[in-house]
PDB file of C-alpha atoms and ligand atoms in Angstrom:
ATOM      1  CA  UNK B   1      -2.452  16.841  -8.604  1.00 92.00           C
ATOM      2  CA  UNK B   2      -1.285  15.468  -5.371  1.00 95.00           C
ATOM      3  CA  UNK B   3      -2.543  16.957  -2.224  1.00 96.00           C
ATOM      4  CA  UNK B   4      -2.269  15.281   1.458  1.00 96.00           C
ATOM      5  CA  UNK B   5      -4.278  16.794   4.124  1.00 96.00           C
ATOM      6  CA  UNK B   6      -4.018  16.070   7.734  1.00 96.00           C
ATOM      7  CA  UNK B   7      -2.704  12.443   7.277  1.00 96.00           C
ATOM      8  CA  UNK B   8      -2.514  10.365  10.165  1.00 96.00           C
ATOM      9  CA  UNK B   9      -0.815   6.772  10.479  1.00 96.00           C
ATOM     10  CA  UNK B  10      -0.115   5.175  13.413  1.00 96.00           C
ATOM     11  CA  UNK B  11       1.142   1.785  14.356  1.00 95.00           C
ATOM     12  CA  UNK B  12      -0.265   0.841  17.918  1.00 93.00           C
ATOM     13  CA  UNK B  13       1.245   3.243  20.039  1.00 92.00           C
ATOM     14  CA  UNK B  14       3.449   4.457  17.463  1.00 94.00           C
ATOM     15  CA  UNK B  15       2.449   7.917  15.995  1.00 94.00           C
ATOM     16  CA  UNK B  16       3.990   7.670  13.000  1.00 95.00           C
ATOM     17  CA  UNK B  17       2.512  10.365  10.726  1.00 96.00           C
ATOM     18  CA  UNK B  18       0.783  12.716  13.144  1.00 95.00           C
ATOM     19  CA  UNK B  19      -0.452  15.525  10.594  1.00 95.00           C
ATOM     20  CA  UNK B  20       1.068  15.602   7.382  1.00 95.00           C
ATOM     21  CA  UNK B  21       0.083  18.117   4.681  1.00 94.00           C
ATOM     22  CA  UNK B  22       1.634  18.843   1.305  1.00 92.00           C
ATOM     23  CA  UNK B  23       0.792  19.292  -2.362  1.00 93.00           C
ATOM     24  CA  UNK B  24       2.721  18.528  -5.236  1.00 93.00           C
ATOM     25  CA  UNK B  25       2.305  20.278  -8.657  1.00 92.00           C
ATOM     26  CA  UNK B  26       2.663  18.828 -12.280  1.00 91.00           C
ATOM     27  CA  UNK B  27       5.959  18.377 -13.415  1.00 90.00           C
ATOM     28  CA  UNK B  28       7.521  19.344  -9.831  1.00 91.00           C
ATOM     29  CA  UNK B  29      10.272  17.048  -8.608  1.00 91.00           C
ATOM     30  CA  UNK B  30      10.323  17.136  -4.499  1.00 91.00           C
ATOM     31  CA  UNK B  31      12.490  15.505  -2.180  1.00 89.00           C
ATOM     32  CA  UNK B  32      10.960  14.015   1.007  1.00 91.00           C
ATOM     33  CA  UNK B  33      13.742  14.111   3.110  1.00 86.00           C
ATOM     34  CA  UNK B  34      13.900  12.436   6.727  1.00 84.00           C
ATOM     35  CA  UNK B  35      15.621  10.429   9.024  1.00 82.00           C
ATOM     36  CA  UNK B  36      15.346   6.527   9.028  1.00 84.00           C
ATOM     37  CA  UNK B  37      12.166   5.510  10.741  1.00 88.00           C
ATOM     38  CA  UNK B  38      10.865   8.962  10.327  1.00 89.00           C
ATOM     39  CA  UNK B  39       7.754   7.393   8.386  1.00 93.00           C
ATOM     40  CA  UNK B  40       9.014   8.067   4.901  1.00 91.00           C
ATOM     41  CA  UNK B  41       7.767   4.919   3.518  1.00 91.00           C
ATOM     42  CA  UNK B  42       5.176   5.056   5.261  1.00 94.00           C
ATOM     43  CA  UNK B  43       3.810   7.969   3.685  1.00 95.00           C
ATOM     44  CA  UNK B  44       4.746   6.625   0.301  1.00 94.00           C
ATOM     45  CA  UNK B  45       2.584   3.402   0.906  1.00 94.00           C
ATOM     46  CA  UNK B  46      -0.074   5.323   2.165  1.00 96.00           C
ATOM     47  CA  UNK B  47      -0.123   7.335  -1.330  1.00 96.00           C
ATOM     48  CA  UNK B  48      -0.002   3.854  -2.961  1.00 94.00           C
ATOM     49  CA  UNK B  49      -2.698   2.580  -0.946  1.00 94.00           C
ATOM     50  CA  UNK B  50      -0.804  -0.259   0.304  1.00 92.00           C
ATOM     51  CA  UNK B  51      -1.645   1.254   3.560  1.00 94.00           C
ATOM     52  CA  UNK B  52      -5.061   3.013   4.973  1.00 95.00           C
ATOM     53  CA  UNK B  53      -4.472   6.081   7.051  1.00 95.00           C
ATOM     54  CA  UNK B  54      -6.196   6.648  10.284  1.00 96.00           C
ATOM     55  CA  UNK B  55      -7.452   9.800   9.145  1.00 95.00           C
ATOM     56  CA  UNK B  56      -7.030  12.559   6.669  1.00 96.00           C
ATOM     57  CA  UNK B  57      -7.187  12.900   2.842  1.00 96.00           C
ATOM     58  CA  UNK B  58      -5.058  11.964   0.068  1.00 97.00           C
ATOM     59  CA  UNK B  59      -6.269  13.295  -3.052  1.00 96.00           C
ATOM     60  CA  UNK B  60      -5.272  13.081  -6.781  1.00 95.00           C
ATOM     61  CA  UNK B  61      -6.400  15.088  -9.269  1.00 93.00           C
ATOM     62  CA  UNK B  62      -8.707  16.561  -6.582  1.00 93.00           C
ATOM     63  CA  UNK B  63     -10.419  12.968  -5.950  1.00 93.00           C
ATOM     64  CA  UNK B  64      -9.831  11.010  -3.005  1.00 95.00           C
ATOM     65  CA  UNK B  65      -7.571   8.140  -4.102  1.00 95.00           C
ATOM     66  CA  UNK B  66      -9.532   5.529  -2.394  1.00 92.00           C
ATOM     67  CA  UNK B  67     -12.668   6.547  -4.588  1.00 92.00           C
ATOM     68  CA  UNK B  68     -10.328   6.686  -7.966  1.00 91.00           C
ATOM     69  CA  UNK B  69     -10.736   3.801 -10.165  1.00 90.00           C
ATOM     70  CA  UNK B  70      -7.548   1.421  -9.133  1.00 88.00           C
ATOM     71  CA  UNK B  71      -6.618   0.316 -12.874  1.00 87.00           C
ATOM     72  CA  UNK B  72      -6.814   4.309 -13.650  1.00 89.00           C
ATOM     73  CA  UNK B  73      -4.864   5.047 -10.457  1.00 93.00           C
ATOM     74  CA  UNK B  74      -2.299   2.606 -11.109  1.00 90.00           C
ATOM     75  CA  UNK B  75      -1.488   3.637 -14.279  1.00 88.00           C
ATOM     76  CA  UNK B  76      -1.503   7.044 -13.371  1.00 94.00           C
ATOM     77  CA  UNK B  77       0.768   6.423 -10.354  1.00 95.00           C
ATOM     78  CA  UNK B  78       3.629   4.383 -10.516  1.00 93.00           C
ATOM     79  CA  UNK B  79       5.975   3.560  -7.970  1.00 92.00           C
ATOM     80  CA  UNK B  80       9.469   2.213  -7.447  1.00 89.00           C
ATOM     81  CA  UNK B  81      10.046   1.010  -3.650  1.00 87.00           C
ATOM     82  CA  UNK B  82      12.939   0.424  -1.442  1.00 68.00           C
ATOM     83  CA  UNK B  83      15.037  -2.527  -2.311  1.00 59.00           C
ATOM     84  CA  UNK B  84      12.646  -3.466  -5.189  1.00 55.00           C
ATOM     85  CA  UNK B  85      14.846  -3.547  -7.924  1.00 67.00           C
ATOM     86  CA  UNK B  86      13.007  -6.665  -9.197  1.00 81.00           C
ATOM     87  CA  UNK B  87      14.372  -6.963 -12.673  1.00 90.00           C
ATOM     88  CA  UNK B  88      15.048 -10.448 -13.801  1.00 92.00           C
ATOM     89  CA  UNK B  89      18.677 -11.074 -14.068  1.00 93.00           C
ATOM     90  CA  UNK B  90      18.260 -14.089 -16.903  1.00 95.00           C
ATOM     91  CA  UNK B  91      16.115 -11.739 -19.140  1.00 95.00           C
ATOM     92  CA  UNK B  92      17.636  -8.788 -21.367  1.00 96.00           C
ATOM     93  CA  UNK B  93      16.278  -5.367 -20.451  1.00 95.00           C
ATOM     94  CA  UNK B  94      13.818  -5.399 -23.590  1.00 96.00           C
ATOM     95  CA  UNK B  95      12.470  -9.086 -22.441  1.00 96.00           C
ATOM     96  CA  UNK B  96      11.970  -7.472 -18.923  1.00 96.00           C
ATOM     97  CA  UNK B  97      10.496  -4.258 -20.322  1.00 96.00           C
ATOM     98  CA  UNK B  98       7.659  -6.829 -22.384  1.00 96.00           C
ATOM     99  CA  UNK B  99       7.426  -8.988 -19.291  1.00 95.00           C
ATOM    100  CA  UNK B 100       6.248  -6.243 -17.009  1.00 93.00           C
ATOM    101  CA  UNK B 101       4.078  -4.685 -19.596  1.00 94.00           C
ATOM    102  CA  UNK B 102       2.143  -7.769 -19.853  1.00 93.00           C
ATOM    103  CA  UNK B 103       1.668  -7.608 -16.090  1.00 89.00           C
ATOM    104  CA  UNK B 104       0.871  -4.310 -16.296  1.00 86.00           C
ATOM    105  CA  UNK B 105      -1.467  -5.102 -19.140  1.00 88.00           C
ATOM    106  CA  UNK B 106      -0.194  -2.191 -21.384  1.00 90.00           C
ATOM    107  CA  UNK B 107       1.082  -2.660 -25.013  1.00 92.00           C
ATOM    108  CA  UNK B 108       4.569  -2.156 -25.558  1.00 93.00           C
ATOM    109  CA  UNK B 109       4.979   1.312 -26.936  1.00 93.00           C
ATOM    110  CA  UNK B 110       8.432   1.117 -28.584  1.00 95.00           C
ATOM    111  CA  UNK B 111       8.896   4.766 -29.299  1.00 94.00           C
ATOM    112  CA  UNK B 112       8.487   5.496 -25.779  1.00 93.00           C
ATOM    113  CA  UNK B 113      10.527   2.761 -24.575  1.00 96.00           C
ATOM    114  CA  UNK B 114      13.374   3.487 -26.747  1.00 96.00           C
ATOM    115  CA  UNK B 115      13.324   6.977 -25.912  1.00 94.00           C
ATOM    116  CA  UNK B 116      13.669   6.101 -22.151  1.00 94.00           C
ATOM    117  CA  UNK B 117      16.483   3.427 -23.092  1.00 96.00           C
ATOM    118  CA  UNK B 118      17.964   6.178 -24.669  1.00 93.00           C
ATOM    119  CA  UNK B 119      17.418   8.693 -22.131  1.00 92.00           C
ATOM    120  CA  UNK B 120      18.939   6.282 -19.255  1.00 92.00           C
ATOM    121  CA  UNK B 121      21.941   5.547 -21.819  1.00 92.00           C
ATOM    122  CA  UNK B 122      21.366   1.720 -21.438  1.00 94.00           C
ATOM    123  CA  UNK B 123      19.886   1.735 -25.004  1.00 96.00           C
ATOM    124  CA  UNK B 124      22.926  -0.086 -26.547  1.00 96.00           C
ATOM    125  CA  UNK B 125      22.786  -2.983 -23.696  1.00 96.00           C
ATOM    126  CA  UNK B 126      18.994  -3.522 -24.478  1.00 96.00           C
ATOM    127  CA  UNK B 127      19.421  -6.875 -25.878  1.00 97.00           C
ATOM    128  CA  UNK B 128      22.006  -8.093 -23.207  1.00 96.00           C
ATOM    129  CA  UNK B 129      21.027 -10.009 -19.940  1.00 96.00           C
ATOM    130  CA  UNK B 130      20.227  -8.105 -17.041  1.00 94.00           C
ATOM    131  CA  UNK B 131      22.694 -10.301 -15.053  1.00 93.00           C
ATOM    132  CA  UNK B 132      25.551  -8.471 -16.984  1.00 94.00           C
ATOM    133  CA  UNK B 133      24.390  -5.178 -15.708  1.00 92.00           C
ATOM    134  CA  UNK B 134      25.993  -2.960 -12.874  1.00 90.00           C
ATOM    135  CA  UNK B 135      23.772  -1.903 -10.163  1.00 88.00           C
ATOM    136  CA  UNK B 136      23.436   1.337 -11.728  1.00 89.00           C
ATOM    137  CA  UNK B 137      22.286  -0.082 -14.935  1.00 92.00           C
ATOM    138  CA  UNK B 138      19.583  -1.991 -13.085  1.00 92.00           C
ATOM    139  CA  UNK B 139      18.142   0.290 -11.295  1.00 90.00           C
ATOM    140  CA  UNK B 140      17.857   2.447 -14.397  1.00 92.00           C
ATOM    141  CA  UNK B 141      15.911  -0.353 -15.967  1.00 94.00           C
ATOM    142  CA  UNK B 142      13.714  -0.600 -12.702  1.00 93.00           C
ATOM    143  CA  UNK B 143      12.839   3.249 -13.245  1.00 93.00           C
ATOM    144  CA  UNK B 144      12.419   2.659 -16.633  1.00 94.00           C
ATOM    145  CA  UNK B 145       9.901  -0.227 -15.935  1.00 94.00           C
ATOM    146  CA  UNK B 146       7.876   2.199 -13.502  1.00 93.00           C
ATOM    147  CA  UNK B 147       7.652   4.664 -16.072  1.00 93.00           C
ATOM    148  CA  UNK B 148       5.865   2.102 -18.529  1.00 93.00           C
ATOM    149  CA  UNK B 149       2.526   3.061 -17.817  1.00 91.00           C
ATOM    150  CA  UNK B 150       3.347   6.857 -18.685  1.00 92.00           C
ATOM    151  CA  UNK B 151       2.382   7.633 -15.101  1.00 94.00           C
ATOM    152  CA  UNK B 152       1.680  11.390 -13.991  1.00 95.00           C
ATOM    153  CA  UNK B 153       3.190  10.649 -10.570  1.00 96.00           C
ATOM    154  CA  UNK B 154       6.296   8.780  -9.827  1.00 96.00           C
ATOM    155  CA  UNK B 155       7.193   7.804  -6.081  1.00 95.00           C
ATOM    156  CA  UNK B 156      10.512   6.656  -5.705  1.00 93.00           C
ATOM    157  CA  UNK B 157      11.413   5.397  -2.307  1.00 91.00           C
ATOM    158  CA  UNK B 158      15.357   5.852  -1.971  1.00 89.00           C
ATOM    159  CA  UNK B 159      16.163   5.188  -5.527  1.00 89.00           C
ATOM    160  CA  UNK B 160      19.891   6.080  -5.258  1.00 87.00           C
ATOM    161  CA  UNK B 161      20.652   3.993  -2.173  1.00 84.00           C
ATOM    162  CA  UNK B 162      23.955   1.692  -2.902  1.00 81.00           C
ATOM    163  CA  UNK B 163      24.511   3.190  -5.948  1.00 85.00           C
ATOM    164  CA  UNK B 164      28.331   4.462  -7.049  1.00 84.00           C
ATOM    165  CA  UNK B 165      28.317   8.264  -7.327  1.00 86.00           C
ATOM    166  CA  UNK B 166      28.303   8.331 -11.320  1.00 86.00           C
ATOM    167  CA  UNK B 167      25.239   6.574 -11.687  1.00 87.00           C
ATOM    168  CA  UNK B 168      23.554   8.617  -8.679  1.00 89.00           C
ATOM    169  CA  UNK B 169      24.421  11.595 -10.455  1.00 89.00           C
ATOM    170  CA  UNK B 170      23.125  10.502 -14.116  1.00 89.00           C
ATOM    171  CA  UNK B 171      19.987   9.022 -12.356  1.00 91.00           C
ATOM    172  CA  UNK B 172      19.051  12.376 -10.687  1.00 92.00           C
ATOM    173  CA  UNK B 173      19.986  14.339 -13.756  1.00 90.00           C
ATOM    174  CA  UNK B 174      17.588  12.263 -16.277  1.00 92.00           C
ATOM    175  CA  UNK B 175      14.926  12.569 -13.376  1.00 92.00           C
ATOM    176  CA  UNK B 176      15.051  16.281 -13.514  1.00 91.00           C
ATOM    177  CA  UNK B 177      14.933  16.317 -17.194  1.00 91.00           C
ATOM    178  CA  UNK B 178      11.980  13.808 -17.193  1.00 91.00           C
ATOM    179  CA  UNK B 179       9.938  15.913 -14.848  1.00 91.00           C
ATOM    180  CA  UNK B 180      10.366  19.044 -16.945  1.00 89.00           C
ATOM    181  CA  UNK B 181       9.891  17.067 -20.494  1.00 89.00           C
ATOM    182  CA  UNK B 182       7.126  14.815 -19.657  1.00 89.00           C
ATOM    183  CA  UNK B 183       5.309  16.697 -16.999  1.00 91.00           C
ATOM    184  CA  UNK B 184       5.734  13.849 -14.652  1.00 93.00           C
ATOM    185  CA  UNK B 185       5.490  14.991 -10.970  1.00 95.00           C
ATOM    186  CA  UNK B 186       8.360  12.940  -8.858  1.00 94.00           C
ATOM    187  CA  UNK B 187       8.304  12.524  -5.276  1.00 95.00           C
ATOM    188  CA  UNK B 188      11.743  10.766  -4.270  1.00 93.00           C
ATOM    189  CA  UNK B 189      12.586   9.829  -0.742  1.00 91.00           C
ATOM    190  CA  UNK B 190      16.286  10.078   0.555  1.00 85.00           C
ATOM    191  CA  UNK B 191      18.612  10.336   3.556  1.00 78.00           C
ATOM    192  CA  UNK B 192      21.314  11.257   1.463  1.00 78.00           C
ATOM    193  CA  UNK B 193      22.190  14.857   1.526  1.00 77.00           C
ATOM    194  CA  UNK B 194      24.026  15.011  -1.654  1.00 79.00           C
ATOM    195  CA  UNK B 195      20.864  13.671  -3.720  1.00 84.00           C
ATOM    196  CA  UNK B 196      19.223  16.339  -2.233  1.00 82.00           C
ATOM    197  CA  UNK B 197      21.845  18.996  -3.110  1.00 78.00           C
ATOM    198  CA  UNK B 198      21.880  17.517  -6.899  1.00 82.00           C
ATOM    199  CA  UNK B 199      18.196  17.816  -6.948  1.00 83.00           C
ATOM    200  CA  UNK B 200      18.703  21.488  -5.658  1.00 77.00           C
ATOM    201  CA  UNK B 201      14.927  22.036  -5.578  1.00 77.00           C
ATOM    202  CA  UNK B 202      11.787  21.780  -3.427  1.00 83.00           C
ATOM    203  CA  UNK B 203      12.578  19.707  -0.101  1.00 84.00           C
ATOM    204  CA  UNK B 204      10.143  18.612   2.478  1.00 88.00           C
ATOM    205  CA  UNK B 205      11.458  17.461   5.661  1.00 87.00           C
ATOM    206  CA  UNK B 206       9.367  14.487   7.472  1.00 89.00           C
ATOM    207  CA  UNK B 207       9.982  15.086  11.296  1.00 86.00           C
ATOM    208  CA  UNK B 208       7.836  14.444  14.131  1.00 88.00           C
ATOM    209  CA  UNK B 209       5.106  13.148  12.004  1.00 91.00           C
ATOM    210  CA  UNK B 210       4.976  16.264  10.526  1.00 90.00           C
ATOM    211  CA  UNK B 211       6.145  17.967   7.178  1.00 89.00           C
ATOM    212  CA  UNK B 212       8.232  21.090   6.745  1.00 83.00           C
ATOM    213  CA  UNK B 213       8.484  22.769   3.583  1.00 77.00           C
ATOM    214  CA  UNK B 214      11.174  24.404   2.288  1.00 70.00           C
ATOM    215  CA  UNK B 215      13.223  25.281  -1.035  1.00 64.00           C
ATOM    216  CA  UNK B 216      16.687  25.519  -1.298  1.00 63.00           C
ATOM    217  CA  UNK B 217      16.565  28.534  -3.684  1.00 61.00           C
ATOM    218  CA  UNK B 218      15.707  30.513  -0.542  1.00 61.00           C
ATOM    219  CA  UNK B 219      19.342  29.360   0.922  1.00 61.00           C
ATOM    220  CA  UNK B 220      20.594  30.234  -2.496  1.00 61.00           C
ATOM    221  CA  UNK B 221      19.849  34.190  -2.807  1.00 64.00           C
ATOM    222  CA  UNK B 222      21.600  35.034   0.516  1.00 72.00           C
ATOM    223  CA  UNK B 223      24.240  37.890  -0.251  1.00 76.00           C
ATOM    224  CA  UNK B 224      26.714  39.058   2.422  1.00 79.00           C
ATOM    225  CA  UNK B 225      27.371  42.886   2.056  1.00 83.00           C
ATOM    226  CA  UNK B 226      30.462  44.382   3.904  1.00 85.00           C
ATOM    227  CA  UNK B 227      30.130  48.120   4.241  1.00 88.00           C
ATOM    228  CA  UNK B 228      31.665  51.141   5.992  1.00 89.00           C
ATOM    229  CA  UNK B 229      29.480  52.773   8.936  1.00 88.00           C
ATOM    230  CA  UNK B 230      31.171  55.673  10.528  1.00 87.00           C
ATOM    231  CA  UNK B 231      34.612  54.153  11.712  1.00 89.00           C
ATOM    232  CA  UNK B 232      33.017  50.695  11.786  1.00 91.00           C
ATOM    233  CA  UNK B 233      32.725  47.776   9.001  1.00 91.00           C
ATOM    234  CA  UNK B 234      29.607  46.009   8.998  1.00 88.00           C
ATOM    235  CA  UNK B 235      29.058  42.586   7.587  1.00 86.00           C
ATOM    236  CA  UNK B 236      25.369  42.009   6.763  1.00 83.00           C
ATOM    237  CA  UNK B 237      23.584  38.976   5.253  1.00 79.00           C
ATOM    238  CA  UNK B 238      20.788  39.886   3.252  1.00 78.00           C
ATOM    239  CA  UNK B 239      17.851  37.362   1.757  1.00 73.00           C
ATOM    240  CA  UNK B 240      16.318  37.613  -1.716  1.00 66.00           C
ATOM    241  CA  UNK B 241      16.221  41.141  -3.438  1.00 69.00           C
ATOM    242  CA  UNK B 242      19.542  43.002  -2.372  1.00 69.00           C
ATOM    243  CA  UNK B 243      18.561  46.362  -4.203  1.00 71.00           C
ATOM    244  CA  UNK B 244      16.373  47.795  -1.110  1.00 72.00           C
ATOM    245  CA  UNK B 245      19.316  47.197   1.269  1.00 74.00           C
ATOM    246  CA  UNK B 246      21.624  48.589  -1.471  1.00 72.00           C
ATOM    247  CA  UNK B 247      19.839  51.573  -1.464  1.00 73.00           C
ATOM    248  CA  UNK B 248      19.954  52.237   2.359  1.00 78.00           C
ATOM    249  CA  UNK B 249      23.815  52.270   1.879  1.00 78.00           C
ATOM    250  CA  UNK B 250      25.773  54.918   0.238  1.00 77.00           C
ATOM    251  CA  UNK B 251      27.746  53.213  -2.615  1.00 73.00           C
ATOM    252  CA  UNK B 252      30.804  54.547  -1.626  1.00 77.00           C
ATOM    253  CA  UNK B 253      30.625  52.801   1.690  1.00 82.00           C
ATOM    254  CA  UNK B 254      30.235  49.287   0.139  1.00 78.00           C
ATOM    255  CA  UNK B 255      33.369  47.424   0.569  1.00 81.00           C
ATOM    256  CA  UNK B 256      32.049  44.173  -0.966  1.00 79.00           C
ATOM    257  CA  UNK B 257      28.963  41.993  -1.975  1.00 75.00           C
ATOM    258  CA  UNK B 258      29.503  38.403  -1.891  1.00 74.00           C
ATOM    259  CA  UNK B 259      27.033  35.465  -2.426  1.00 69.00           C
ATOM    260  CA  UNK B 260      26.639  34.314   1.215  1.00 66.00           C
ATOM    261  CA  UNK B 261      28.183  30.451   1.550  1.00 63.00           C
ATOM    262  CA  UNK B 262      25.812  27.976   2.269  1.00 61.00           C
ATOM    263  CA  UNK B 263      26.145  25.068   3.842  1.00 65.00           C
ATOM    264  CA  UNK B 264      23.520  22.545   2.738  1.00 66.00           C
ATOM    265  CA  UNK B 265      24.494  19.842   4.917  1.00 66.00           C
ATOM    266  CA  UNK B 266      24.721  22.141   8.198  1.00 70.00           C
ATOM    267  CA  UNK B 267      21.179  23.741   7.540  1.00 72.00           C
ATOM    268  CA  UNK B 268      19.694  20.272   6.924  1.00 72.00           C
ATOM    269  CA  UNK B 269      21.450  18.852   9.744  1.00 71.00           C
ATOM    270  CA  UNK B 270      20.069  21.835  11.792  1.00 73.00           C
ATOM    271  CA  UNK B 271      16.518  21.223  10.504  1.00 71.00           C
ATOM    272  CA  UNK B 272      16.453  17.623  11.087  1.00 71.00           C
ATOM    273  CA  UNK B 273      18.158  17.586  14.620  1.00 72.00           C
ATOM    274  CA  UNK B 274      15.495  20.155  16.004  1.00 69.00           C
ATOM    275  CA  UNK B 275      13.182  17.529  16.046  1.00 54.00           C
ATOM    276  CA  UNK B 276      15.762  15.708  18.617  1.00 48.00           C
ATOM    277  CA  UNK B 277      14.772  18.320  21.191  1.00 49.00           C
ATOM    278  CA  UNK B 278      11.177  16.687  21.717  1.00 45.00           C
ATOM    279  CA  UNK B 279      12.962  13.245  22.282  1.00 41.00           C
ATOM    280  CA  UNK B 280      11.754  11.640  19.060  1.00 41.00           C
TER     281      UNK B 280
HETATM  282  N1  ADP Z   1       4.026  -2.243   8.813  1.00 53.22           N
HETATM  283  C1  ADP Z   1       4.302  -1.831  10.269  1.00 53.22           C
HETATM  284  N2  ADP Z   1       3.894  -2.276  11.351  1.00 53.22           N
HETATM  285  C2  ADP Z   1       4.542  -1.626  12.146  1.00 53.22           C
HETATM  286  N3  ADP Z   1       5.315  -0.450  12.393  1.00 53.22           N
HETATM  287  C3  ADP Z   1       5.743  -0.182  11.411  1.00 53.22           C
HETATM  288  C4  ADP Z   1       5.325  -0.747  10.072  1.00 53.22           C
HETATM  289  N4  ADP Z   1       5.713  -0.066   9.182  1.00 53.22           N
HETATM  290  C5  ADP Z   1       6.657   0.919   9.486  1.00 53.22           C
HETATM  291  N5  ADP Z   1       6.654   1.074  11.081  1.00 53.22           N
HETATM  292  C6  ADP Z   1       7.127   1.616  11.919  1.00 53.22           C
HETATM  293  O1  ADP Z   1       7.293   3.143  11.792  1.00 53.22           O
HETATM  294  C7  ADP Z   1       7.928   3.804  11.543  1.00 53.22           C
HETATM  295  C8  ADP Z   1       8.610   4.639  10.271  1.00 53.22           C
HETATM  296  O2  ADP Z   1       8.991   3.665   9.526  1.00 53.22           O
HETATM  297  P1  ADP Z   1       9.241   3.697   7.927  1.00 53.22           P
HETATM  298  O3  ADP Z   1       8.171   4.841   7.412  1.00 53.22           O
HETATM  299  O4  ADP Z   1       9.838   2.738   6.997  1.00 53.22           O
HETATM  300  O5  ADP Z   1      10.394   5.051   8.124  1.00 53.22           O
HETATM  301  P2  ADP Z   1      11.909   5.807   6.825  1.00 53.22           P
HETATM  302  O6  ADP Z   1      11.077   5.381   5.398  1.00 53.22           O
HETATM  303  O7  ADP Z   1      11.197   7.088   7.263  1.00 53.22           O
HETATM  304  O8  ADP Z   1      12.840   4.785   7.355  1.00 53.22           O
HETATM  305  C9  ADP Z   1       9.294   3.053  12.259  1.00 53.22           C
HETATM  306  O9  ADP Z   1       9.249   3.466  13.611  1.00 53.22           O
HETATM  307  C10 ADP Z   1       8.832   1.637  11.659  1.00 53.22           C
HETATM  308  O10 ADP Z   1       9.307   0.855  12.781  1.00 53.22           O
HETATM  309 MG1   MG Z   2      11.902   3.952   3.893  1.00 53.22          MG
END
């Protein structure tokens, strides 16, 4: 549904995006991870047509986004940008929803809105002024507003920044559900490793102006096998299907099989820091 090819964006002589390539499928939730200043917001802004790339292509449903009808594009692609929880404190949640629907020129679909309010656990507060809400509730409302146009693609720039752990966990769970239930593709940027861990899906890493794609699932499927080999005891780490490895070891020689412990933080830090070597 979204395809970014050879995207390049520079600011003066600052080559922020050098050669960015990735695809996003329907209903997929993907974490865009990168250090501060690595270009995550720049990439999001290019997808939102707020910045024009120097070269390369961004395709949405196989159409170059600059050729897409604007009204249609912005009803299908929605975003909540960093520190833009611009909900109005003196309005209630419902009044905010009605106000923003008006701005977006869409009729309020109350059934859908109630579904969202319920989903984000703020239904019972929908007629309370937003000024009385916690930061987490305001952020939930801001996400609901970004979903009003029933987009196919939702871009969230640091959606959990500054939130307490409970709001963070609940927002991530809801987003994961929505991706599945409503087939919404979600691309969210973060530099918080616990968020990546909670999403527990595909991660794309932006570093040195390029994307590295990997899935945390690869790391989950690692096993440690301990077995006797002659008089020695050998420990071996195996990825993926362990059956083939087991065939090569006599059953009576196997001492134990454990899931290899994965330290996600360590893996990600290692990956992020590889870029340091090039001096960026
Ligand atoms: N409008 C702009 N003009 C000049 N430089 C910019 C602009 N926007 C971002 N940058 C630079 O691009 C780099 C990437 O920024 P950004 O995309 O905000 O990173 P991130 O969101 O990953 O923290 C930074 O070095 C930043 O200073
Ligand atoms: Mg940013």
